[in-house]
Short mmCIF file of C-alpha atoms in Angstrom, two decimals:
data_model
loop_
_atom_site.label_atom_id
_atom_site.label_comp_id
_atom_site.label_asym_id
_atom_site.label_seq_id
_atom_site.Cartn_x
_atom_site.Cartn_y
_atom_site.Cartn_z
CA ARG D 1 -3.16 -105.64 114.12
CA TRP D 2 -5.78 -103.15 114.95
CA ARG D 3 -4.67 -99.81 116.54
CA LEU D 4 -5.20 -100.45 120.12
CA GLU D 5 -3.60 -97.66 122.27
CA PRO D 6 -4.29 -96.30 126.00
CA LYS D 7 -6.02 -93.23 126.43
CA ASP D 8 -3.45 -90.43 127.10
CA GLU D 9 -4.43 -90.16 130.70
CA ASP D 10 -3.92 -93.87 131.26
CA ILE D 11 -0.56 -94.29 129.55
CA GLU D 12 1.20 -94.42 132.92
CA ARG D 13 -1.17 -96.73 134.32
CA TYR D 14 -0.55 -99.15 131.34
CA LYS D 15 3.16 -98.85 131.77
CA ALA D 16 2.55 -100.02 135.37
CA GLY D 17 0.59 -103.10 134.32
CA GLU D 18 -2.79 -101.93 135.04
CA LEU D 19 -5.82 -102.75 132.66
CA VAL D 20 -7.00 -99.88 130.67
CA GLU D 21 -9.57 -99.29 127.93
CA PRO D 22 -8.23 -98.30 124.51
CA LYS D 23 -8.94 -94.82 122.96
CA LYS D 24 -10.78 -96.78 120.21
CA PRO D 25 -12.08 -100.30 120.89
CA ILE D 26 -12.70 -102.80 118.17
CA VAL D 27 -16.39 -102.83 117.41
CA TYR D 28 -18.37 -105.49 115.18
CA TYR D 29 -21.91 -104.60 114.48
CA ILE D 30 -24.44 -107.39 113.60
CA ASP D 31 -25.98 -107.18 110.23
CA PRO D 32 -29.88 -106.25 110.85
CA ALA D 33 -30.86 -108.76 108.15
CA THR D 34 -29.49 -111.70 110.36
CA PRO D 35 -32.21 -114.14 111.81
CA ALA D 36 -32.85 -112.59 115.21
CA LYS D 37 -32.32 -116.00 116.97
CA TRP D 38 -28.74 -116.26 115.92
CA VAL D 39 -27.74 -112.90 117.05
CA PRO D 40 -26.88 -113.40 120.53
CA TYR D 41 -24.53 -116.51 119.56
CA LEU D 42 -22.85 -114.29 116.69
CA MET D 43 -22.42 -111.66 119.31
CA GLN D 44 -20.77 -114.15 121.89
CA GLY D 45 -18.44 -115.14 119.33
CA VAL D 46 -17.13 -111.83 119.16
CA ASN D 47 -17.32 -111.04 123.11
CA ASP D 48 -15.53 -114.35 123.63
CA TRP D 49 -12.13 -112.21 122.69
CA GLU D 50 -12.73 -109.50 125.51
CA PRO D 51 -11.09 -111.58 128.25
CA VAL D 52 -8.07 -112.70 125.76
CA PHE D 53 -7.24 -108.70 124.99
CA ARG D 54 -6.76 -108.42 128.74
CA ALA D 55 -3.46 -110.47 128.34
CA ALA D 56 -2.37 -107.44 126.50
CA GLY D 57 -3.19 -104.94 129.03
CA PHE D 58 -6.62 -103.96 127.58
CA LYS D 59 -10.11 -104.29 128.89
CA ASN D 60 -13.13 -103.54 126.85
CA ALA D 61 -10.83 -103.77 123.78
CA ILE D 62 -13.46 -105.53 121.54
CA MET D 63 -17.24 -105.93 121.66
CA ALA D 64 -20.34 -106.80 119.44
CA LYS D 65 -23.23 -104.39 119.09
CA LEU D 66 -26.51 -104.37 117.34
CA ALA D 67 -26.55 -102.25 114.25
CA PRO D 68 -28.43 -98.96 115.16
CA THR D 69 -32.16 -98.67 113.93
CA LYS D 70 -32.83 -95.67 111.60
CA GLU D 71 -34.38 -93.78 114.33
CA GLU D 72 -31.20 -94.41 116.46
CA ASP D 73 -28.77 -93.33 113.91
CA SER D 74 -29.85 -92.25 110.30
CA THR D 75 -26.32 -92.05 109.09
CA TRP D 76 -25.20 -95.64 110.00
CA SER D 77 -25.06 -98.14 106.91
CA LEU D 78 -23.80 -101.72 106.75
CA ASP D 79 -21.84 -100.63 103.59
CA ASP D 80 -19.98 -97.79 105.58
CA ALA D 81 -16.23 -98.58 105.44
CA ARG D 82 -15.98 -96.99 109.01
CA TYR D 83 -17.92 -99.56 110.60
CA SER D 84 -16.84 -103.38 110.88
CA ALA D 85 -19.68 -106.06 110.98
CA ILE D 86 -20.65 -109.62 110.69
CA VAL D 87 -22.68 -109.63 107.61
CA TYR D 88 -25.30 -112.28 106.88
CA LYS D 89 -25.43 -113.86 103.52
CA PRO D 90 -28.99 -115.54 102.89
CA SER D 91 -26.96 -118.10 100.41
CA THR D 92 -26.68 -121.84 99.94
CA ILE D 93 -22.83 -121.32 100.25
CA PRO D 94 -21.84 -123.66 103.36
CA ASN D 95 -18.94 -121.29 104.36
CA ALA D 96 -17.90 -118.25 106.67
CA SER D 97 -14.88 -116.14 106.28
CA GLY D 98 -13.12 -113.45 108.23
CA PRO D 99 -11.27 -110.90 105.93
CA HIS D 100 -9.93 -107.70 106.85
CA VAL D 101 -8.72 -104.37 105.18
CA SER D 102 -5.37 -103.33 106.24
CA ASP D 103 -3.08 -100.27 105.47
CA PRO D 104 -0.23 -102.03 103.27
CA ARG D 105 2.16 -99.31 104.59
CA THR D 106 2.01 -99.96 108.29
CA GLY D 107 -0.22 -103.13 108.52
CA GLU D 108 -2.93 -101.51 110.65
CA ILE D 109 -6.20 -103.12 110.24
CA LEU D 110 -8.84 -100.86 109.36
CA GLU D 111 -11.95 -102.63 108.94
CA SER D 112 -13.55 -105.93 108.42
CA HIS D 113 -16.59 -107.53 107.11
CA VAL D 114 -17.09 -110.90 108.51
CA ASN D 115 -19.06 -113.16 105.97
CA TRP D 116 -21.63 -115.45 107.61
CA TYR D 117 -23.33 -117.66 104.92
CA HIS D 118 -26.63 -119.05 106.14
CA ASN D 119 -25.90 -122.61 104.75
CA VAL D 120 -22.75 -122.77 106.91
CA MET D 121 -25.33 -124.32 109.53
CA SER D 122 -25.52 -127.31 107.26
CA LEU D 123 -21.79 -127.75 107.07
CA LEU D 124 -22.01 -127.48 110.99
CA HIS D 125 -24.65 -129.85 111.31
CA ASN D 126 -22.82 -132.47 109.17
CA TRP D 127 -19.55 -132.17 111.21
CA TYR D 128 -21.14 -132.35 114.54
CA PHE D 129 -23.24 -135.24 113.62
CA ILE D 130 -20.37 -137.21 112.02
CA GLN D 131 -17.96 -136.62 114.71
CA CYS D 132 -20.08 -136.51 117.69
CA ALA D 133 -23.51 -138.30 117.26
CA ALA D 134 -21.60 -141.36 119.13
CA VAL D 135 -21.58 -139.63 122.29
CA ASP D 136 -24.10 -136.75 122.07
CA THR D 137 -27.67 -137.91 121.70
CA ALA D 138 -28.58 -134.31 120.43
CA ALA D 139 -26.73 -134.73 117.51
CA ARG D 140 -28.51 -137.70 116.38
CA LYS D 141 -31.03 -135.87 114.18
CA MET D 142 -31.15 -133.97 110.67
CA ILE D 143 -32.31 -130.75 112.42
CA PHE D 144 -30.67 -129.83 115.45
CA ASN D 145 -32.42 -127.57 118.34
CA ASP D 146 -31.70 -123.94 118.45
CA SER D 147 -29.41 -124.28 121.54
CA LEU D 148 -26.87 -126.64 119.78
CA MET D 149 -26.85 -125.01 116.63
CA GLY D 150 -26.31 -121.70 118.34
CA GLN D 151 -23.19 -122.81 119.92
CA LEU D 152 -21.90 -124.34 116.79
CA ILE D 153 -22.60 -120.88 115.38
CA ARG D 154 -20.97 -119.20 118.11
CA PHE D 155 -17.63 -121.23 117.51
CA VAL D 156 -17.56 -120.35 113.94
CA SER D 157 -18.12 -116.51 114.88
CA SER D 158 -15.28 -116.71 117.19
CA HIS D 159 -13.09 -118.46 114.79
CA GLU D 160 -13.59 -115.99 111.97
CA ILE D 161 -13.21 -112.90 114.41
CA GLY D 162 -9.76 -114.37 115.28
CA HIS D 163 -8.78 -113.99 111.50
CA THR D 164 -9.95 -110.59 111.48
CA LEU D 165 -7.78 -109.68 114.51
CA GLY D 166 -4.63 -110.70 112.39
CA LEU D 167 -4.41 -114.46 113.57
CA GLN D 168 -3.64 -117.33 110.98
CA HIS D 169 -4.62 -120.90 110.99
CA ASN D 170 -2.56 -122.83 113.80
CA PHE D 171 -2.94 -126.35 112.51
CA ALA D 172 -0.22 -127.56 115.18
CA ALA D 173 -2.48 -126.39 118.32
CA SER D 174 -4.30 -129.93 118.75
CA SER D 175 -0.80 -131.81 118.66
CA ALA D 176 0.14 -130.61 122.03
CA TYR D 177 -2.70 -132.63 123.65
CA PRO D 178 -1.98 -136.31 124.64
CA VAL D 179 -4.74 -138.31 122.82
CA GLU D 180 -5.84 -140.18 125.86
CA MET D 181 -6.33 -136.72 127.59
CA LEU D 182 -9.10 -135.87 125.36
CA ARG D 183 -10.98 -138.58 126.90
CA ASP D 184 -10.68 -136.93 130.30
CA ARG D 185 -13.83 -134.91 131.41
CA ASN D 186 -11.79 -132.92 133.72
CA PHE D 187 -8.93 -131.88 131.15
CA VAL D 188 -11.07 -131.19 128.43
CA LYS D 189 -13.13 -128.86 130.76
CA ASP D 190 -9.90 -127.00 131.80
CA HIS D 191 -8.23 -127.06 128.29
CA GLY D 192 -10.55 -128.02 125.40
CA HIS D 193 -9.60 -130.23 123.00
CA THR D 194 -7.01 -127.79 121.11
CA SER D 195 -5.02 -125.17 122.29
CA SER D 196 -6.27 -122.67 119.49
CA ILE D 197 -9.65 -121.84 118.23
CA MET D 198 -7.58 -121.12 114.98
CA ASP D 199 -6.79 -124.63 114.52
CA TYR D 200 -9.37 -126.49 112.19
CA CYS D 201 -10.38 -128.87 114.98
CA ARG D 202 -14.00 -129.12 114.70
CA PHE D 203 -15.13 -131.32 117.59
CA ASN D 204 -13.71 -133.99 119.83
CA TYR D 205 -14.08 -136.99 117.89
CA VAL D 206 -11.84 -139.10 120.03
CA ALA D 207 -14.16 -138.80 123.15
CA GLN D 208 -16.16 -142.14 123.70
CA PRO D 209 -19.52 -142.91 124.96
CA GLU D 210 -18.31 -144.15 128.11
CA ASP D 211 -16.42 -141.02 128.87
CA ALA D 212 -19.35 -138.91 129.40
CA ILE D 213 -18.06 -135.83 128.37
CA GLU D 214 -20.77 -133.07 128.55
CA GLN D 215 -21.74 -131.55 125.27
CA GLN D 216 -20.18 -127.93 125.82
CA TYR D 217 -16.73 -129.59 126.10
CA LEU D 218 -17.09 -131.23 122.76
CA PHE D 219 -16.96 -127.70 121.02
CA PRO D 220 -13.81 -125.91 120.15
CA ARG D 221 -13.00 -122.66 122.08
CA ILE D 222 -10.70 -120.08 122.42
CA GLY D 223 -7.41 -121.58 124.00
CA LYS D 224 -3.97 -120.84 125.64
CA TYR D 225 -2.28 -120.25 122.33
CA ASP D 226 -4.69 -117.43 121.39
CA TYR D 227 -4.07 -115.64 124.54
CA TRP D 228 -0.44 -115.76 123.89
CA ALA D 229 -0.72 -114.77 120.14
CA ILE D 230 -3.16 -111.67 121.21
CA GLU D 231 -0.83 -110.63 123.77
CA TRP D 232 2.29 -110.83 121.50
CA GLY D 233 0.56 -108.95 118.94
CA TYR D 234 -1.18 -106.13 120.84
CA ARG D 235 0.88 -105.66 123.93
CA LEU D 236 2.62 -102.26 123.73
CA PHE D 237 6.31 -101.68 124.71
CA PRO D 238 6.63 -98.04 125.10
CA GLU D 239 10.10 -98.28 126.38
CA TYR D 240 11.37 -99.06 123.00
CA ALA D 241 12.02 -96.18 120.60
CA ASP D 242 10.71 -97.87 117.42
CA ALA D 243 9.76 -101.53 116.08
CA ALA D 244 13.19 -102.35 115.11
CA ALA D 245 14.35 -101.86 118.60
CA GLU D 246 11.79 -104.54 119.85
CA VAL D 247 12.94 -107.27 117.65
CA PRO D 248 15.60 -108.96 119.79
CA MET D 249 13.06 -108.65 122.90
CA LEU D 250 10.45 -110.24 120.79
CA ASN D 251 12.54 -113.18 119.55
CA GLN D 252 13.64 -114.04 122.91
CA TRP D 253 10.05 -113.69 124.30
CA ILE D 254 9.12 -116.25 121.48
CA ILE D 255 12.00 -118.63 122.23
CA ASP D 256 11.09 -118.69 126.00
CA LYS D 257 7.31 -118.89 125.63
CA THR D 258 7.25 -121.55 122.76
CA LYS D 259 9.04 -123.91 125.36
CA ASP D 260 5.42 -124.54 126.33
CA ARG D 261 4.20 -127.05 123.91
CA TYR D 262 0.79 -125.69 124.18
CA LEU D 263 2.06 -122.08 122.66
CA TRP D 264 3.69 -123.86 119.53
CA PHE D 265 2.68 -122.58 115.83
CA GLY D 266 2.41 -124.69 112.76
CA SER D 267 0.86 -123.28 109.48
CA GLY D 268 0.33 -126.79 108.21
CA TYR D 269 1.19 -125.47 104.59
CA THR D 270 4.38 -127.53 104.28
CA GLY D 271 2.34 -130.58 103.93
CA GLU D 272 4.94 -132.86 105.46
CA ASP D 273 4.72 -132.52 109.31
CA PRO D 274 2.31 -134.93 110.85
CA ARG D 275 1.92 -132.48 113.67
CA SER D 276 0.71 -129.46 111.83
CA GLN D 277 -2.63 -130.89 110.13
CA SER D 278 -6.07 -129.78 109.51
CA GLU D 279 -9.09 -131.37 110.99
CA ASP D 280 -6.81 -133.82 113.34
CA LEU D 281 -6.68 -134.37 117.03
CA GLY D 282 -3.98 -135.09 119.63
CA ASP D 283 -0.07 -136.21 119.43
CA ASN D 284 -0.69 -139.49 117.71
CA GLN D 285 -3.13 -139.62 114.80
CA MET D 286 -3.10 -143.54 114.74
CA VAL D 287 -4.50 -143.64 118.40
CA ALA D 288 -6.98 -140.61 117.74
CA ASN D 289 -8.22 -142.06 114.55
CA ALA D 290 -8.73 -145.53 115.90
CA TYR D 291 -11.13 -143.83 118.42
CA GLY D 292 -12.66 -142.00 115.65
CA ILE D 293 -13.16 -145.06 113.60
CA LYS D 294 -14.83 -146.64 116.40
CA ASN D 295 -17.20 -143.86 116.96
CA LEU D 296 -17.99 -143.95 112.90
CA LYS D 297 -18.80 -147.50 113.16
CA ARG D 298 -21.28 -146.69 115.90
CA ILE D 299 -23.01 -144.20 113.80
CA MET D 300 -23.15 -146.45 110.95
CA GLU D 301 -24.69 -148.97 112.84
CA ASN D 302 -27.57 -146.23 113.50
CA LEU D 303 -27.53 -144.10 110.48
CA PRO D 304 -30.68 -145.14 108.99
CA GLN D 305 -32.70 -144.29 112.27
CA TRP D 306 -30.69 -140.99 113.31
CA THR D 307 -31.03 -139.70 109.68
CA ALA D 308 -34.89 -140.47 109.30
CA GLU D 309 -37.42 -137.65 108.80
CA PRO D 310 -41.13 -138.21 108.65
CA ASN D 311 -42.63 -137.90 105.07
CA LYS D 312 -39.27 -137.98 103.48
CA ALA D 313 -37.12 -140.36 101.32
CA TYR D 314 -33.64 -141.22 101.89
CA GLY D 315 -32.02 -138.17 100.86
CA SER D 316 -30.41 -137.43 104.22
CA LEU D 317 -29.17 -140.69 104.74
CA SER D 318 -27.40 -140.74 101.41
CA THR D 319 -25.90 -137.20 102.51
CA MET D 320 -24.65 -138.57 106.07
CA TYR D 321 -23.55 -141.84 104.36
CA SER D 322 -21.26 -139.72 102.07
CA GLU D 323 -20.10 -137.51 105.23
CA VAL D 324 -19.22 -140.88 107.05
CA LEU D 325 -17.01 -141.93 103.99
CA GLY D 326 -15.42 -138.43 103.91
CA GLN D 327 -14.50 -138.61 107.53
CA TYR D 328 -13.09 -142.21 107.13
CA ASN D 329 -10.87 -140.74 104.29
CA ARG D 330 -9.66 -138.09 106.08
CA TYR D 331 -8.52 -139.98 108.91
CA ALA D 332 -6.41 -142.11 106.39
CA GLY D 333 -4.84 -138.78 105.14
CA HIS D 334 -3.71 -137.82 108.95
CA VAL D 335 -1.86 -141.11 109.29
CA MET D 336 -0.18 -141.21 105.82
CA MET D 337 1.52 -137.75 106.92
CA TYR D 338 3.81 -139.87 109.23
CA ILE D 339 5.14 -142.13 106.42
CA GLY D 340 7.98 -140.25 104.91
CA GLY D 341 6.98 -137.20 107.18
CA ILE D 342 9.58 -134.33 108.23
CA TYR D 343 8.92 -132.40 111.47
CA GLN D 344 9.46 -128.71 111.15
CA ASN D 345 10.76 -126.85 114.25
CA PRO D 346 11.25 -123.08 113.16
CA LYS D 347 14.28 -121.51 114.91
CA THR D 348 16.44 -118.47 114.81
CA ILE D 349 20.03 -118.73 115.26
CA GLU D 350 19.97 -118.17 118.67
CA GLN D 351 18.42 -121.67 119.31
CA GLN D 352 20.34 -124.84 119.06
CA GLY D 353 19.31 -128.01 116.91
CA ALA D 354 17.96 -129.00 113.55
CA VAL D 355 14.95 -127.23 111.92
CA TYR D 356 13.85 -130.26 109.75
CA THR D 357 14.18 -133.93 111.25
CA TYR D 358 12.48 -137.06 109.91
CA VAL D 359 9.69 -138.75 111.61
CA ASP D 360 11.30 -141.76 113.57
CA LYS D 361 11.15 -145.45 112.26
CA ALA D 362 9.01 -146.69 114.79
CA LYS D 363 6.28 -144.18 114.32
CA GLN D 364 6.22 -144.56 110.64
CA GLN D 365 5.91 -148.28 111.02
CA GLU D 366 2.79 -147.38 113.48
CA ALA D 367 1.23 -145.77 110.89
CA MET D 368 1.64 -148.18 108.35
CA ASP D 369 0.11 -150.74 110.49
CA PHE D 370 -2.68 -148.65 111.10
CA ILE D 371 -3.33 -148.26 107.40
CA VAL D 372 -3.12 -152.11 106.88
CA GLU D 373 -5.64 -152.75 109.74
CA HIS D 374 -8.18 -150.03 108.75
CA TYR D 375 -7.98 -149.28 104.98
CA ILE D 376 -6.11 -152.12 103.21
CA ALA D 377 -7.90 -155.02 105.14
CA THR D 378 -11.47 -154.86 103.89
CA PRO D 379 -13.52 -152.44 106.00
CA GLU D 380 -16.90 -154.55 106.30
CA TRP D 381 -18.51 -152.16 108.39
CA ILE D 382 -18.61 -149.42 105.43
CA PHE D 383 -20.62 -151.56 103.38
CA ASN D 384 -23.71 -151.61 105.57
CA ASP D 385 -26.42 -153.47 103.52
CA SER D 386 -29.15 -151.47 105.49
CA VAL D 387 -27.62 -148.18 104.12
CA LEU D 388 -26.67 -149.46 100.54
CA SER D 389 -30.03 -150.80 99.83
CA LYS D 390 -31.68 -147.56 100.75
CA THR D 391 -29.55 -145.28 99.05
CA GLY D 392 -28.78 -147.10 95.82
CA THR D 393 -25.19 -146.67 96.30
CA GLY D 394 -23.07 -149.74 94.75
CA TYR D 395 -20.53 -151.57 96.57
CA ALA D 396 -17.98 -151.42 93.62
CA ALA D 397 -18.60 -147.61 93.40
CA ILE D 398 -17.43 -147.18 96.99
CA ALA D 399 -14.78 -149.65 96.88
CA SER D 400 -13.43 -147.83 93.71
CA ASP D 401 -13.55 -144.46 95.30
CA LEU D 402 -12.02 -145.37 98.66
CA SER D 403 -9.23 -147.37 96.92
CA GLY D 404 -8.38 -144.44 94.50
CA LYS D 405 -8.13 -142.00 97.25
CA LEU D 406 -6.01 -144.66 99.42
CA VAL D 407 -3.66 -145.70 96.58
CA ARG D 408 -3.11 -141.75 95.77
CA LYS D 409 -2.03 -141.16 99.19
CA LEU D 410 0.25 -144.42 99.34
CA LEU D 411 2.11 -143.71 96.27
CA GLN D 412 3.05 -140.06 96.36
CA ASP D 413 6.24 -139.12 94.93
CA TYR D 414 7.31 -136.82 97.69
CA ARG D 415 6.83 -139.82 100.19
CA PHE D 416 9.14 -141.84 98.09
CA VAL D 417 11.62 -139.26 97.91
CA ASN D 418 11.55 -138.49 101.61
CA LEU D 419 11.98 -141.98 102.38
CA VAL D 420 14.83 -142.46 100.16
CA GLU D 421 16.51 -139.10 101.68
CA ALA D 422 15.78 -140.13 105.07
CA GLU D 423 17.63 -143.77 104.53
CA ASN D 424 20.61 -141.84 102.88
CA ALA D 425 20.71 -139.52 105.99
CA LEU D 426 20.13 -142.18 108.74
CA GLY D 427 21.15 -145.28 107.27
CA LYS D 428 19.19 -148.61 106.63
CA ASP D 429 19.15 -149.65 110.38
CA ASN D 430 17.62 -146.29 111.72
CA ALA D 431 15.18 -145.48 108.89
CA TYR D 432 11.89 -146.80 107.51
CA THR D 433 13.11 -147.61 104.32
CA ILE D 434 11.34 -147.41 100.72
CA GLU D 435 12.25 -151.41 100.65
CA LYS D 436 10.41 -151.96 104.09
CA TYR D 437 7.41 -149.75 102.89
CA PHE D 438 6.66 -151.41 99.70
CA ALA D 439 7.16 -154.84 101.32
CA ASP D 440 4.53 -153.98 103.99
CA LEU D 441 2.46 -152.45 101.30
CA ASN D 442 2.69 -155.55 98.91
CA ASN D 443 2.28 -158.32 101.76
CA ALA D 444 -1.05 -156.27 102.85
CA ILE D 445 -2.61 -155.44 99.54
CA PHE D 446 -1.74 -158.82 98.15
CA SER D 447 -2.23 -160.95 101.31
CA GLU D 448 -4.25 -163.73 99.58
CA LEU D 449 -1.47 -164.32 97.06
CA GLY D 450 -0.22 -167.58 97.08
CA SER D 451 -2.87 -169.29 99.15
CA ARG D 452 -5.42 -169.84 96.61
CA LYS D 453 -7.78 -167.85 98.87
CA GLU D 454 -10.90 -166.01 97.40
CA VAL D 455 -10.12 -162.19 96.67
CA ASP D 456 -13.18 -160.12 97.66
CA MET D 457 -14.49 -157.49 95.58
CA TYR D 458 -12.57 -154.51 97.75
CA LYS D 459 -9.56 -156.29 97.53
CA ARG D 460 -9.62 -156.92 93.82
CA ILE D 461 -10.38 -153.10 93.25
CA LEU D 462 -7.85 -152.15 95.48
CA GLN D 463 -5.10 -154.45 93.81
CA LYS D 464 -6.18 -153.31 90.20
CA THR D 465 -6.07 -149.61 91.42
CA TYR D 466 -2.71 -150.16 92.92
CA VAL D 467 -1.24 -151.75 89.66
CA ASP D 468 -2.68 -149.19 87.45
CA HIS D 469 -1.19 -146.32 89.51
CA LEU D 470 2.16 -148.02 89.65
CA LEU D 471 2.13 -148.27 85.87
CA ASN D 472 1.21 -144.59 85.64
CA MET D 473 4.31 -143.92 87.51
CA LEU D 474 6.80 -145.48 85.40
CA PRO D 475 9.19 -143.06 83.83
CA ILE D 476 8.76 -142.51 80.14
CA VAL D 477 11.51 -143.97 78.06
CA LYS D 478 12.35 -142.50 74.78
CA LYS D 479 14.31 -145.02 72.38
CA ASP D 480 16.35 -144.70 69.30
CA ALA D 481 18.81 -147.05 67.23
CA ASN D 482 21.46 -146.35 69.64
CA SER D 483 20.19 -145.38 73.08
CA ALA D 484 17.26 -145.00 75.63
CA VAL D 485 16.70 -141.83 77.48
CA VAL D 486 14.31 -141.10 80.30
CA ILE D 487 12.28 -137.99 79.59
CA GLY D 488 12.05 -135.45 82.28
CA TYR D 489 14.88 -136.82 84.38
CA ASN D 490 14.76 -135.19 87.82
CA PRO D 491 17.47 -136.36 90.28
CA ALA D 492 15.45 -135.86 93.08
CA ILE D 493 12.91 -138.51 92.10
CA TYR D 494 15.36 -140.67 89.79
CA ASP D 495 15.07 -143.55 92.64
CA VAL D 496 11.11 -143.54 92.45
CA GLY D 497 11.12 -144.61 88.85
CA GLY D 498 13.48 -147.45 89.27
CA VAL D 499 11.86 -148.61 92.63
CA VAL D 500 8.31 -148.59 90.76
CA TYR D 501 9.77 -150.80 87.81
CA TYR D 502 11.28 -153.07 90.37
CA GLN D 503 7.93 -153.51 92.29
CA LEU D 504 5.95 -154.05 88.95
CA LYS D 505 8.48 -156.84 87.95
CA ALA D 506 8.41 -158.55 91.30
CA LEU D 507 4.75 -158.52 91.05
CA GLU D 508 4.70 -159.68 87.57
CA ALA D 509 6.83 -162.94 88.69
CA LYS D 510 4.36 -163.49 91.56
CA LEU D 511 1.35 -163.30 89.49
CA LYS D 512 2.34 -165.36 86.64
CA ASN D 513 1.50 -168.60 88.13
CA ALA D 514 -0.97 -167.35 90.83
CA THR D 515 -4.46 -169.21 91.12
CA SER D 516 -7.24 -169.17 93.29
CA LYS D 517 -10.15 -171.78 94.06
CA ASP D 518 -12.50 -168.84 93.09
CA MET D 519 -12.92 -168.44 89.38
CA VAL D 520 -13.37 -164.69 89.72
CA SER D 521 -10.35 -164.02 91.70
CA ASP D 522 -8.28 -166.49 89.36
CA ALA D 523 -9.43 -164.52 86.37
CA HIS D 524 -8.31 -161.31 88.45
CA TYR D 525 -4.67 -162.50 88.90
CA LYS D 526 -4.53 -163.41 85.30
CA PHE D 527 -5.64 -160.07 84.29
CA LEU D 528 -3.42 -158.14 86.41
CA TYR D 529 -0.40 -160.34 85.10
CA LEU D 530 -1.41 -159.41 81.73
CA MET D 531 -1.66 -155.70 82.49
CA ILE D 532 1.97 -155.66 83.87
CA LYS D 533 3.39 -157.82 81.12
CA GLN D 534 2.09 -155.79 78.28
CA ASN D 535 3.22 -152.53 79.80
CA VAL D 536 6.67 -153.35 81.42
CA GLU D 537 9.40 -154.82 79.50
#
């Protein structure tokens, strides 16, 4: 953290709970090379943190300033380590970052040079277009007006400044909000769509056109968690002799405060807690992402018109179509986290209850049903003829890419391990078992099997990808005259190999006599059967 201390003459006032100015405020200068029209928005992103520090007892603790001219201060330099700054990078890199330099002996932050790459604006455009064009008419173009782009820059500035203040990503912040409240104008006006700007919650993609939520309430902004985090990190406690003496009080403070779900923290780096994810919204990804897909469908219907630019070809249409596919894939990843998911609730020994608990059976079934409806059933809306005919994108290429990404999520080792572990811990009746998971999966992926119905291209590619992946998951068996040994035996994933083998043999039996009235589908079944037969004894 930065060294924020009351002035000597204000220490007693600070102890009494009055707001005081620090001896040395945190100041960020704006790189003089920055395009002038964006300077006010970058400065506002810094100044947005000023009221937050009031929670820690300081006023005017942080501010943005224009870099002095040579006439004003001939000694000032952007490269001078005494000055923190937002540095403009005239680069095609679509990014921004908020690093800081700290003293490794004390943790004191000494300075920061925030990197603002010019082309982060293309990233902001694409995010906002894909997530909000269905509800904001200003987003339905390839070049936003300066006011809209400025507000998007302001949000990035605030987020990166948060990092320079010592805050990490809080990917759990959005999970405190009930999904339906993200459609409530009054709620998002008061609370935003996440409790922390340090979450990766780009924009409110849950909002529907009929909700009439104003543009300014679709953006992320500093939230309740950020106030709490700054207060915890920067409030001084002169009554304690040293840092060690503060620990019991700080621990109890966390215990008491985090009973409020808005103040909960989750890094998202465990990769198994569905409440702590990047780019998601709300407390139920199945509900939230169903709304998101509804909006993507609206955008797809209008994509050629909304990406059209006079005197240009269809490069923008191709770019934004890729963005639609990316957002669509992202929604699947959010939902798949529930299947085999494990909630993590960090606790100290003063708190009761388990730290790790399995996602409940009903929630996992809800996630599976979502995947079946929106990803395993052919998503016809994705294959928009007016888009494909102008971009030259092939149906098979899209289906192959979507299927590959979906199957990799469906057949992750850790998911199977967690399903088996949960069944062992909870019992068959209380767990979403690996047997049920594969039954649901196979019934959906091979829904036409046994009916002689035609299998469309999307499903054929999905089925082929699924079988391919199962074959690649088979344990390697080394044989000699007297024995067979599984290579790389790992007790944690031993059951996975057996289950995969069982699934392939069961599919082989079903495919052996499978037929279809459609010749291509019939040939497809025979080929899948041959693939399995030749690779599985």
